[in-house]
Coordinates of C-alpha atoms and ligand atoms in Angstrom, one line a residue:
M1 CA 23.3 10.7 -36.3
K2 CA 20.2 8.9 -35.0
S3 CA 18.5 10.4 -32.0
P4 CA 18.9 8.6 -28.6
A5 CA 15.3 7.5 -28.7
T6 CA 15.8 5.9 -32.2
Q7 CA 19.0 4.2 -31.1
L8 CA 17.4 2.9 -27.9
R9 CA 14.4 1.6 -29.8
A10 CA 16.7 -0.6 -31.9
Q11 CA 18.4 -2.0 -28.8
I12 CA 15.7 -3.0 -26.3
D13 CA 12.6 -5.2 -26.3
G14 CA 10.6 -2.7 -24.3
T15 CA 8.9 0.4 -25.9
V16 CA 10.2 3.9 -26.3
H17 CA 7.6 6.7 -26.4
T18 CA 8.2 10.3 -27.5
D19 CA 4.7 11.4 -28.4
T20 CA 3.4 14.5 -26.7
Q21 CA 0.4 12.8 -25.1
T22 CA 2.7 10.4 -23.3
T23 CA 5.4 12.9 -22.3
E24 CA 2.7 15.2 -21.0
T25 CA 1.2 12.4 -18.9
Y26 CA 4.6 11.6 -17.4
S27 CA 5.5 15.3 -16.8
H28 CA 3.7 15.3 -13.4
D29 CA 3.8 13.5 -10.2
A30 CA 1.9 14.5 -7.0
S31 CA 4.3 17.4 -6.3
I32 CA 4.1 21.1 -7.2
Y33 CA 6.5 20.6 -10.1
E34 CA 6.3 19.6 -13.8
I35 CA 9.1 18.5 -16.2
S36 CA 8.4 17.1 -19.6
P37 CA 10.6 14.1 -20.4
E38 CA 12.3 13.6 -23.8
M39 CA 11.1 10.0 -23.8
V40 CA 9.3 7.5 -21.6
I41 CA 10.6 3.9 -21.8
K42 CA 8.7 0.9 -20.6
P43 CA 11.5 -1.7 -20.2
A44 CA 10.5 -5.3 -20.7
H45 CA 13.0 -6.9 -18.4
T46 CA 16.3 -6.3 -16.4
K47 CA 18.3 -6.8 -19.6
D48 CA 16.6 -3.8 -21.1
I49 CA 17.5 -1.6 -18.1
K50 CA 21.1 -2.7 -18.2
K51 CA 21.2 -1.7 -21.9
I52 CA 19.6 1.7 -21.2
V53 CA 22.0 2.4 -18.4
R54 CA 25.0 1.5 -20.6
F55 CA 23.6 3.6 -23.4
V56 CA 23.3 6.6 -21.2
R57 CA 26.8 6.0 -19.6
D58 CA 28.4 5.7 -23.1
N59 CA 26.6 8.7 -24.6
K60 CA 26.6 11.1 -21.7
A61 CA 29.6 13.0 -23.1
H62 CA 27.9 13.6 -26.4
Y63 CA 24.4 14.3 -24.8
P64 CA 25.2 15.8 -21.4
T65 CA 21.5 16.0 -20.3
L66 CA 20.9 12.3 -20.9
A67 CA 19.7 10.7 -17.7
I68 CA 17.3 8.2 -16.2
T69 CA 14.4 8.8 -13.8
P70 CA 13.0 5.6 -12.5
R71 CA 9.2 5.9 -11.9
S72 CA 6.6 3.6 -10.6
A73 CA 3.1 4.9 -9.9
G74 CA 4.2 8.6 -9.9
T75 CA 2.5 9.6 -6.6
D76 CA 5.6 11.1 -5.3
M77 CA 5.0 14.5 -3.5
S78 CA 8.5 15.8 -3.7
G79 CA 9.0 15.9 -7.5
A80 CA 11.3 12.9 -7.6
A81 CA 9.3 10.9 -10.1
I82 CA 9.7 13.3 -13.0
G83 CA 12.7 14.2 -15.1
S84 CA 13.7 15.9 -18.4
S85 CA 15.4 13.0 -20.2
I86 CA 14.4 9.3 -19.9
V87 CA 11.5 8.4 -17.6
L88 CA 11.6 4.7 -16.9
D89 CA 8.1 3.4 -16.3
M90 CA 8.5 0.4 -14.0
T91 CA 4.7 -0.4 -13.8
A92 CA 4.3 -1.6 -17.3
H93 CA 6.4 -4.9 -17.2
F94 CA 7.9 -5.1 -13.7
S95 CA 4.7 -6.3 -12.1
T96 CA 5.3 -9.9 -11.2
L97 CA 4.4 -11.2 -7.7
H98 CA 7.0 -13.9 -7.2
S99 CA 5.7 -15.2 -3.9
A100 CA 3.8 -14.1 -0.8
T101 CA 4.0 -16.2 2.4
T102 CA 3.3 -15.7 6.1
K103 CA 6.9 -14.6 6.5
S104 CA 7.9 -12.7 3.3
L105 CA 7.0 -11.1 0.1
H106 CA 9.0 -11.2 -3.2
V107 CA 7.9 -8.8 -5.9
Q108 CA 9.0 -6.8 -8.8
P109 CA 9.0 -3.0 -8.1
G110 CA 6.1 -2.2 -10.3
V111 CA 3.6 -4.3 -8.3
F112 CA 0.8 -2.1 -7.0
M113 CA 0.2 -2.2 -3.2
R114 CA -3.6 -2.5 -3.8
N115 CA -3.0 -5.9 -5.5
I116 CA -0.8 -7.1 -2.6
D117 CA -3.0 -6.0 0.3
P118 CA -5.8 -8.6 -0.1
I119 CA -3.3 -11.4 -0.7
L120 CA -1.4 -10.6 2.5
T121 CA -4.7 -10.0 4.5
E122 CA -5.8 -13.5 3.5
K123 CA -2.6 -14.9 5.0
G124 CA -3.2 -12.9 8.2
V125 CA -0.1 -10.7 7.6
M126 CA 0.7 -7.2 6.3
L127 CA 3.5 -4.8 5.5
G128 CA 3.7 -2.4 8.5
C129 CA 4.9 0.6 6.4
V130 CA 2.1 1.0 3.9
P131 CA 1.3 4.7 3.0
A132 CA -2.1 6.3 2.9
S133 CA -1.7 6.2 -0.9
R134 CA -2.0 2.4 -0.7
A135 CA -4.7 2.5 -3.4
L136 CA -2.4 4.2 -5.9
C137 CA 1.3 3.4 -5.1
T138 CA 3.6 0.5 -5.9
I139 CA 6.1 -1.3 -3.7
G140 CA 9.0 0.0 -5.8
G141 CA 7.9 3.6 -5.0
M142 CA 7.6 2.7 -1.3
V143 CA 11.2 1.5 -1.3
G144 CA 12.3 4.4 -3.5
N145 CA 10.9 6.9 -0.9
N146 CA 11.3 4.9 2.3
S147 CA 7.5 5.4 2.7
G148 CA 5.6 5.1 6.0
G149 CA 2.0 5.2 7.2
E150 CA -0.2 4.7 10.2
Q151 CA 1.4 1.5 11.2
S152 CA 4.9 3.0 11.1
L153 CA 4.4 4.0 14.7
R154 CA 5.1 0.4 15.6
Y155 CA 6.9 -0.9 12.6
G156 CA 8.9 2.0 11.2
N157 CA 9.2 3.0 7.6
T158 CA 9.8 0.7 4.6
E159 CA 13.6 0.4 5.4
N160 CA 12.7 -1.9 8.3
F161 CA 11.0 -4.3 5.9
V162 CA 13.4 -4.6 3.0
R163 CA 15.5 -7.8 3.1
E164 CA 17.1 -7.9 -0.3
L165 CA 17.1 -5.9 -3.5
E166 CA 18.4 -6.4 -7.0
V167 CA 19.7 -3.1 -8.5
V168 CA 21.1 -2.0 -11.8
L169 CA 24.0 0.2 -11.0
A170 CA 25.9 2.9 -13.0
D171 CA 28.2 0.3 -14.8
G172 CA 25.1 -1.3 -16.4
N173 CA 25.2 -4.5 -14.4
A174 CA 22.6 -5.9 -12.0
Y175 CA 23.7 -6.7 -8.4
T176 CA 22.0 -8.3 -5.4
I177 CA 22.3 -6.3 -2.2
K178 CA 21.6 -7.6 1.3
P179 CA 23.0 -7.3 4.8
L180 CA 26.6 -8.6 4.9
D181 CA 28.6 -9.7 7.9
R182 CA 32.3 -8.6 8.4
R183 CA 33.6 -11.5 6.4
A184 CA 31.3 -11.1 3.5
L185 CA 32.0 -7.4 3.4
H186 CA 35.7 -8.0 3.2
I187 CA 35.3 -10.4 0.4
K188 CA 33.3 -7.8 -1.5
M189 CA 35.9 -5.1 -0.8
E190 CA 38.7 -7.2 -2.2
Q191 CA 37.0 -7.6 -5.6
G192 CA 38.9 -5.7 -8.3
D193 CA 35.7 -4.6 -10.1
F194 CA 33.1 -1.8 -10.0
E195 CA 31.2 -3.5 -7.2
G196 CA 34.4 -4.0 -5.1
E197 CA 35.2 -0.3 -5.5
L198 CA 31.8 0.7 -4.4
Y199 CA 32.0 -1.3 -1.2
R200 CA 35.5 -0.1 -0.5
K201 CA 34.7 3.6 -1.0
L202 CA 31.5 3.6 0.9
Y203 CA 32.9 1.6 3.8
H204 CA 35.8 4.0 4.2
L205 CA 33.6 7.0 3.8
I206 CA 31.3 5.9 6.6
E207 CA 34.1 4.4 8.8
D208 CA 36.3 7.5 8.5
N209 CA 33.3 9.7 9.5
Y210 CA 31.7 7.2 11.8
D211 CA 30.5 9.5 14.7
L212 CA 29.5 12.3 12.3
V213 CA 27.4 9.9 10.2
R214 CA 25.8 8.1 13.2
N215 CA 25.0 11.4 14.9
A216 CA 23.4 12.9 11.8
R217 CA 20.3 10.6 12.1
P218 CA 17.5 13.0 12.9
H219 CA 16.1 12.6 16.5
V220 CA 12.7 11.4 15.3
N221 CA 10.9 8.1 15.0
K222 CA 10.8 8.2 11.3
N223 CA 12.9 10.0 8.7
S224 CA 13.2 9.9 4.9
M225 CA 15.5 12.8 4.3
G226 CA 19.1 12.4 3.1
Y227 CA 20.8 9.1 2.4
N228 CA 20.3 6.5 5.3
L229 CA 24.1 6.2 5.8
W230 CA 23.7 6.0 9.6
S231 CA 22.0 2.6 9.2
V232 CA 24.4 1.1 6.7
W233 CA 27.5 0.2 8.8
D234 CA 27.3 -0.7 12.4
R235 CA 30.7 -1.3 14.1
D236 CA 29.1 -3.1 17.1
T237 CA 27.1 -5.7 15.1
G238 CA 29.6 -5.8 12.2
V239 CA 26.7 -5.6 9.8
F240 CA 27.0 -3.6 6.5
D241 CA 23.6 -3.3 4.9
L242 CA 23.3 -1.5 1.5
T243 CA 19.6 -2.1 1.3
R244 CA 19.3 0.7 3.9
L245 CA 21.1 3.1 1.6
F246 CA 19.0 2.2 -1.5
T247 CA 15.7 2.5 0.5
G248 CA 14.8 6.1 0.3
S249 CA 17.4 6.9 -2.4
Q250 CA 14.7 8.1 -4.8
G251 CA 16.2 6.5 -7.9
T252 CA 19.4 8.6 -7.6
L253 CA 21.8 5.7 -7.1
G254 CA 20.5 3.0 -9.4
V255 CA 17.3 1.2 -10.6
I256 CA 15.7 -1.3 -8.3
T257 CA 14.5 -4.4 -10.3
D258 CA 13.6 -6.9 -7.7
I259 CA 12.5 -6.7 -4.0
K260 CA 12.3 -9.1 -1.1
L261 CA 10.5 -7.9 2.0
N262 CA 9.6 -9.2 5.5
V263 CA 5.9 -9.1 6.5
V264 CA 4.4 -9.0 10.0
K265 CA 1.3 -10.5 11.6
K266 CA -1.9 -8.6 11.1
A267 CA -4.2 -8.4 14.2
K268 CA -7.7 -9.8 13.8
H269 CA -9.5 -6.9 15.6
S270 CA -9.1 -3.2 16.3
G271 CA -10.8 -0.4 18.1
L272 CA -10.3 3.3 18.9
L273 CA -10.2 5.4 22.0
V274 CA -11.0 8.9 20.7
L275 CA -9.8 11.9 22.8
Y276 CA -11.3 15.4 22.3
L277 CA -8.9 18.0 23.7
P278 CA -10.3 21.4 24.5
N279 CA -6.7 22.9 24.3
I280 CA -3.4 21.5 23.3
K281 CA -1.5 22.5 26.4
Q282 CA -1.9 19.0 27.9
L283 CA -0.9 17.3 24.6
G284 CA 2.7 16.5 25.6
E285 CA 1.6 14.7 28.8
I286 CA -1.2 12.9 27.1
I287 CA 1.1 11.7 24.3
K288 CA 3.6 10.4 26.8
L289 CA 0.9 8.5 28.7
V290 CA -0.7 7.1 25.5
M291 CA 2.7 5.9 24.2
E292 CA 3.3 4.0 27.4
H293 CA 0.3 1.8 26.4
H294 CA 1.9 0.9 23.1
P295 CA -1.0 1.6 20.7
A296 CA -1.1 0.1 17.2
T297 CA -1.6 3.6 15.7
F298 CA -1.9 7.1 17.2
E299 CA -3.4 9.6 14.8
G300 CA -5.1 13.0 15.1
F301 CA -6.5 16.1 13.4
D302 CA -7.2 19.7 14.3
D303 CA -10.4 21.6 14.9
I304 CA -10.6 22.9 11.3
T305 CA -10.5 19.4 9.9
F306 CA -13.1 18.2 12.5
N307 CA -15.5 21.1 11.7
L308 CA -15.2 20.5 8.0
G309 CA -15.7 16.8 8.5
I310 CA -19.0 17.4 10.3
R311 CA -20.1 19.9 7.7
H312 CA -19.1 17.9 4.6
F313 CA -19.8 14.4 5.8
S314 CA -21.8 13.9 2.6
L315 CA -18.4 13.5 0.9
F316 CA -18.0 10.0 2.3
K317 CA -21.3 8.7 0.9
A318 CA -19.8 7.1 -2.1
A319 CA -17.0 5.4 -0.2
L320 CA -19.2 4.1 2.6
G321 CA -22.4 3.3 0.7
A322 CA -25.7 5.1 1.5
K323 CA -26.9 2.9 4.4
E324 CA -23.5 2.8 6.2
W325 CA -23.0 6.5 5.6
A326 CA -26.4 7.4 7.2
K327 CA -25.5 5.2 10.2
Q328 CA -22.0 6.8 10.5
Q329 CA -23.4 10.4 10.1
A330 CA -26.0 9.8 12.9
S331 CA -23.3 8.5 15.1
L332 CA -21.0 11.5 14.4
L333 CA -23.8 13.9 15.1
S334 CA -24.5 12.2 18.5
S335 CA -20.7 12.6 19.3
V336 CA -20.8 16.2 18.3
A337 CA -23.9 16.9 20.5
K338 CA -21.6 16.4 23.5
F339 CA -19.7 19.6 22.7
K340 CA -22.7 22.0 23.0
G341 CA -21.2 24.3 20.3
H342 CA -17.5 24.1 21.6
V343 CA -15.6 22.1 19.1
P344 CA -12.4 20.6 20.6
N345 CA -9.1 22.0 19.7
M346 CA -7.6 18.6 18.7
V347 CA -9.1 15.1 18.1
L348 CA -6.7 12.2 18.9
M349 CA -7.4 8.6 17.7
V350 CA -5.6 5.9 19.7
E351 CA -6.0 2.5 18.1
F352 CA -5.5 -0.8 19.8
E353 CA -5.4 -4.2 18.3
G354 CA -5.9 -7.8 19.5
D355 CA -6.9 -11.3 18.5
T356 CA -10.3 -10.8 20.2
L357 CA -12.6 -7.8 20.7
D358 CA -12.4 -8.4 24.5
E359 CA -8.6 -8.0 24.3
V360 CA -9.0 -4.7 22.3
H361 CA -11.6 -3.4 24.8
A362 CA -9.4 -4.2 27.8
K363 CA -6.6 -2.2 26.3
I364 CA -8.9 0.7 25.5
N365 CA -10.4 0.7 29.1
E366 CA -7.0 0.5 30.7
L367 CA -5.8 3.7 28.9
S368 CA -9.2 5.4 29.3
N369 CA -9.0 5.0 33.1
K370 CA -5.5 6.3 33.3
L371 CA -6.6 9.5 31.4
N372 CA -9.4 10.3 33.9
G373 CA -7.3 13.0 35.5
F374 CA -7.1 15.0 32.3
K375 CA -9.5 17.7 31.1
L376 CA -10.9 16.1 28.0
K377 CA -13.9 14.2 26.5
K378 CA -13.5 10.6 25.5
E379 CA -15.3 8.2 23.2
V380 CA -14.9 4.5 22.5
A381 CA -15.3 3.3 19.0
G382 CA -15.0 -0.4 19.9
D383 CA -14.7 -2.0 16.5
E384 CA -13.8 -1.3 12.9
S385 CA -17.3 -0.1 11.9
A386 CA -17.6 2.4 14.8
S387 CA -14.1 3.7 14.1
S388 CA -14.8 4.3 10.4
K389 CA -16.2 7.9 10.7
F390 CA -13.0 9.1 12.4
W391 CA -10.7 7.4 9.9
Q392 CA -12.7 9.0 7.1
I393 CA -12.2 12.4 8.5
R394 CA -8.5 11.8 9.4
R395 CA -7.6 10.6 5.9
A396 CA -9.7 13.2 4.1
S397 CA -8.4 16.4 5.7
L398 CA -7.0 17.8 2.5
A399 CA -10.1 17.0 0.4
L400 CA -12.3 18.5 3.2
L401 CA -10.3 21.7 3.1
R402 CA -10.7 21.9 -0.7
Q403 CA -14.5 22.0 -0.1
R404 CA -14.0 25.3 1.5
I405 CA -11.4 26.8 -0.9
K406 CA -12.4 25.8 -4.3
D407 CA -10.1 27.7 -6.7
K408 CA -6.9 26.6 -4.9
Y409 CA -4.9 23.3 -5.1
A410 CA -3.0 21.1 -2.9
S411 CA 0.6 22.3 -2.8
P412 CA 2.9 20.0 -0.8
F413 CA 6.1 21.7 0.4
I414 CA 5.8 21.6 4.2
D415 CA 3.8 18.4 4.0
D416 CA 5.9 16.0 6.2
L417 CA 7.4 17.8 9.2
T418 CA 8.4 15.5 12.0
V419 CA 9.6 16.2 15.6
Q420 CA 9.6 14.1 18.7
P421 CA 5.9 14.0 19.9
Q422 CA 6.7 15.5 23.3
Y423 CA 7.6 18.8 21.6
L424 CA 4.2 19.1 19.9
P425 CA 2.5 21.4 22.5
E426 CA 5.2 24.0 21.8
F427 CA 5.9 23.2 18.2
L428 CA 2.4 23.2 16.8
P429 CA 1.3 26.7 17.9
R430 CA 4.6 28.2 16.5
L431 CA 4.0 26.3 13.2
R432 CA 0.4 27.5 13.0
K433 CA 1.7 31.1 13.5
I434 CA 4.0 30.7 10.4
I435 CA 1.1 29.2 8.4
R436 CA -1.1 32.2 9.3
K437 CA 1.6 34.7 8.7
Y438 CA 2.0 33.6 5.0
K439 CA -1.7 33.1 4.6
L440 CA -1.4 29.4 3.7
P441 CA -4.8 27.8 4.2
A442 CA -4.0 24.4 5.7
T443 CA -5.3 21.8 8.1
I444 CA -3.1 19.9 10.5
A445 CA -3.5 16.2 10.5
G446 CA -1.1 13.4 11.0
H447 CA 0.6 10.7 12.9
F448 CA 0.7 12.2 16.5
G449 CA 2.5 9.1 17.9
D450 CA 5.4 9.8 15.5
G451 CA 5.1 13.6 15.7
N452 CA 4.7 13.5 11.9
F453 CA 2.3 16.0 10.2
H454 CA 0.8 16.4 6.8
I455 CA 0.2 20.0 6.2
I456 CA -0.6 20.6 2.6
P457 CA -1.7 24.2 2.0
L458 CA -4.1 25.0 -0.7
M459 CA -2.5 27.6 -3.0
D460 CA -2.5 28.9 -6.6
I461 CA 1.0 27.6 -7.0
S462 CA 1.2 28.9 -10.6
S463 CA 0.8 32.5 -9.4
P464 CA 3.9 34.6 -8.7
E465 CA 2.3 35.8 -5.4
D466 CA 1.9 32.3 -4.0
Q467 CA 5.3 31.1 -5.4
A468 CA 6.9 34.0 -3.6
K469 CA 5.7 32.5 -0.3
L470 CA 7.6 29.3 -0.7
E471 CA 11.2 30.4 0.2
P472 CA 10.4 32.7 3.1
T473 CA 8.1 30.0 4.6
M474 CA 10.8 27.4 4.3
R475 CA 13.4 29.8 5.8
E476 CA 11.2 30.1 8.9
I477 CA 10.1 26.4 9.1
V478 CA 13.6 24.9 8.8
P479 CA 15.1 26.5 12.0
L480 CA 11.9 25.8 13.9
V481 CA 12.1 22.1 13.0
L482 CA 15.8 22.0 13.8
E483 CA 15.3 23.7 17.1
Y484 CA 13.3 20.5 18.0
K485 CA 15.9 18.2 16.4
G486 CA 13.3 17.1 13.8
T487 CA 13.2 16.5 10.1
L488 CA 11.4 18.1 7.1
A489 CA 10.3 14.6 5.9
G490 CA 9.2 11.7 8.0
E491 CA 8.0 9.7 4.9
H492 CA 7.8 11.9 1.7
N493 CA 11.6 12.2 1.1
D494 CA 13.5 15.1 -0.5
G495 CA 13.2 15.2 -4.3
M496 CA 13.2 18.7 -5.7
V497 CA 11.3 20.3 -2.8
R498 CA 13.5 19.4 0.2
G499 CA 16.7 18.5 -1.6
P500 CA 17.9 22.1 -1.6
W501 CA 17.4 22.3 2.1
L502 CA 19.7 19.3 2.9
P503 CA 22.7 21.4 3.8
A504 CA 20.6 23.6 6.2
V505 CA 19.1 20.5 7.9
F506 CA 22.2 18.3 8.1
G507 CA 25.0 20.8 8.0
E508 CA 27.6 21.3 5.2
E509 CA 29.9 18.5 6.4
M510 CA 27.2 15.8 6.4
Y511 CA 25.8 17.2 3.2
G512 CA 29.3 16.7 1.7
I513 CA 29.2 13.1 2.8
F514 CA 25.8 12.6 1.1
K515 CA 27.3 14.2 -2.1
Q516 CA 30.3 11.9 -2.0
T517 CA 27.9 8.9 -1.6
K518 CA 26.1 10.0 -4.8
V519 CA 29.4 10.3 -6.6
I520 CA 30.6 6.9 -5.5
F521 CA 27.5 5.2 -7.0
D522 CA 26.8 7.6 -9.9
P523 CA 30.0 9.4 -11.0
Q524 CA 28.4 10.7 -14.2
N525 CA 25.1 11.8 -12.6
I526 CA 23.0 9.6 -14.8
F527 CA 20.4 8.7 -12.2
N528 CA 17.6 11.1 -11.4
P529 CA 19.5 14.5 -11.6
Y530 CA 18.2 17.6 -9.7
K531 CA 16.8 15.4 -6.9
K532 CA 18.1 15.0 -3.3
T533 CA 21.8 16.1 -3.1
D534 CA 21.7 17.3 -6.7
A535 CA 18.7 19.5 -6.2
T536 CA 18.9 23.3 -6.5
W537 CA 16.3 25.8 -5.4
E538 CA 16.6 27.7 -8.8
Y539 CA 16.0 24.5 -10.9
S540 CA 13.1 23.5 -8.7
M541 CA 11.5 27.0 -8.8
D542 CA 11.9 27.0 -12.6
H543 CA 9.8 23.9 -12.8
I544 CA 6.8 24.8 -10.7
R545 CA 3.7 23.3 -12.3
S546 CA 1.3 25.3 -14.3
N547 CA -1.6 22.9 -14.3
H548 CA -3.2 21.0 -11.4
D549 CA -4.4 17.5 -11.0
R550 CA -7.8 17.8 -9.4
N551 CA -8.3 14.2 -8.8
L552 CA -5.2 12.8 -7.3
Y553 CA -5.9 13.6 -3.7
K554 CA -9.4 12.1 -3.9
V555 CA -7.7 8.8 -2.8
K556 CA -7.9 10.2 0.7
L557 CA -11.7 9.5 0.5
L558 CA -11.3 5.8 -0.2
K559 CA -12.5 3.4 2.5
Ligands
LIG1 C1 -2.9 11.1 -1.7 C2 -1.5 10.8 -1.3 C3 -1.2 10.3 -0.1 C4 0.1 9.9 0.3 N1 0.3 9.4 1.5 C5 1.5 9.0 1.8 C6 1.8 8.4 3.1 O1 0.9 8.2 3.9 N2 3.1 8.0 3.4 C7 4.1 8.2 2.5 O2 5.2 7.7 2.8 N3 3.9 8.7 1.3 C8 2.6 9.1 0.9 N4 2.4 9.6 -0.3 C9 3.5 9.8 -1.3 C10 3.7 8.5 -2.2 O3 2.4 8.0 -2.5 C11 4.5 7.4 -1.6 O4 5.8 7.9 -1.4 C12 4.6 6.2 -2.5 O5 5.2 5.1 -1.8 C13 5.2 6.4 -3.9 O6 5.0 5.3 -4.6 P1 4.9 5.3 -6.2 O7 4.7 4.0 -6.7 O8 3.9 6.3 -6.6 O9 6.4 5.8 -6.6 P2 6.8 7.0 -7.6 O10 6.2 8.3 -7.2 O11 6.8 6.6 -8.9 O12 8.4 7.1 -7.1 C14 8.8 7.4 -5.9 C15 10.3 7.6 -5.8 O13 10.9 6.3 -6.0 C16 11.7 6.2 -7.1 N5 11.5 4.9 -7.7 C17 10.4 4.4 -8.2 N6 10.6 3.1 -8.7 C18 11.9 2.9 -8.6 C19 12.8 1.8 -9.0 N7 12.3 0.7 -9.5 N8 14.1 1.9 -8.7 C20 14.6 3.0 -8.1 N9 13.9 4.1 -7.8 C21 12.5 4.0 -8.0 C22 11.3 7.3 -8.0 O14 12.4 7.8 -8.8 C23 10.9 8.4 -7.0 O15 12.0 9.0 -6.6 C24 1.1 10.0 -0.7 C25 0.8 10.5 -2.0 C26 -0.4 10.9 -2.3 C27 -0.7 11.4 -3.6

């Protein structure tokens, strides 16, 4: 009998790759894991994807491990863009920009964000959910993960931007999904086909467990853990929106082949009010006051990041250019002179936007005056150029840490913790204690307005000693996060790293509902196994990576 790769090659217009160089390349994403796929397929069009899904469905009994992992740019930090069977590379041929207007964006999933950014900017609009990996990632990956970024403080994660998707489901057909009113939902549920059955089963699953599902939503501004079931069916509005379920489903329910998104207006000018806090005791009150002023973004970093930023500012020379770099460095040193050797405990960056610089400055001054009663130093970076040095340090926290610890590598596993910001003064010291206890060298930097932190320790993750730290650390972090009703992932999703902790975070009953959702859409488990609800700690630990990508995180240094 011919191998699956040979059979598929004969059926599709796209290409099927089984050579070691290709499978090795696709065996990594930006996570701590590695899995070598049997083959990488670059589908030419949706018809190919339908054929691949049908092939897997029909041959699953004979080849039980046959499965499909959709993959876009592969910058996933949770291990969800790798798989042992077929990796479906969506960047090769699904890269058409259908349209971009001042209201909406219509693309194929493999379109890179870096190619869309300038087009939207020219039209004076943007996607308000773009991640820091904007130079590397695709729109399909952003939908797959329900990604978020600096602007998510105001606009939320990608789920808030998705209007309509085309998806290939487990029966090998392509379907359009979009919000439905009650009438449209009932028409769908009356269909006697696979699609009708999906709508019926999912509607009843949510309706029968309505309060449990609605209350399961983590009490945070942004979340990408679990399946977004709490946003699918709303009894009050009568809207049933499957796009909410697919956004953040990490390729575990089907393959996304077409995406329509809303866009929002982009402000013409921005400026920062920078706050240097000598201690974080007053953080809660400051966050509350800042948020009352509705900043565009509200970011921050700790004293370790700040010290490293000052010491290694030369790192930004390439991104800024020699002249601009010299200017920025001089400006940073003059800021630092104010501290007379006492570096602040925390640096907060509050960004305001406006159509004129006067509007921006008025907003900055208003907040600055209100903060006069607090014990802190303030600095105004009144335009994009003056703000740049702070953004460089904020985005480069990981790369800066690596300057200090050269033989270790970024190991994301507690990389996306999120709690309501008012809890931070209590939460952060307790978190730092755990990080210190397990000797995990890490900086704390993140989206303070959202209470969302990127802590990516530098470790030798291939060593048994460092691997042994993962489970006990998680066992201490999970209850801490739950004590503050938070989530383990504000934007980076579950994959292999957080999937095994879904029952601990959501409880067995809600986890059971997540699992039923997976079974409704993917009864044979052909889409992205061992991720999200199908993840197990044993499988994940068996696939810890043995080699490290030194370059991936350098993107943080981009302008
Ligand atoms: C340096 C760095 C910084 C980062 N910063 C952020 C950040 O600020 N915010 C943030 O949210 N994330 C961040 N990330 C994580 C990651 O970049 C984002 O989640 C990104 O949106 C993933 O896009 P991608 O194209 O690389 O997707 P991939 O990694 O290829 O895939 C992501 C997930 O989506 C699924 N998927 C991809 N395409 C499809 C499809 N067509 N159909 C169905 N499922 C699909 C995959 O199976 C996978 O589960 C960062 C990563 C790095 C390396």
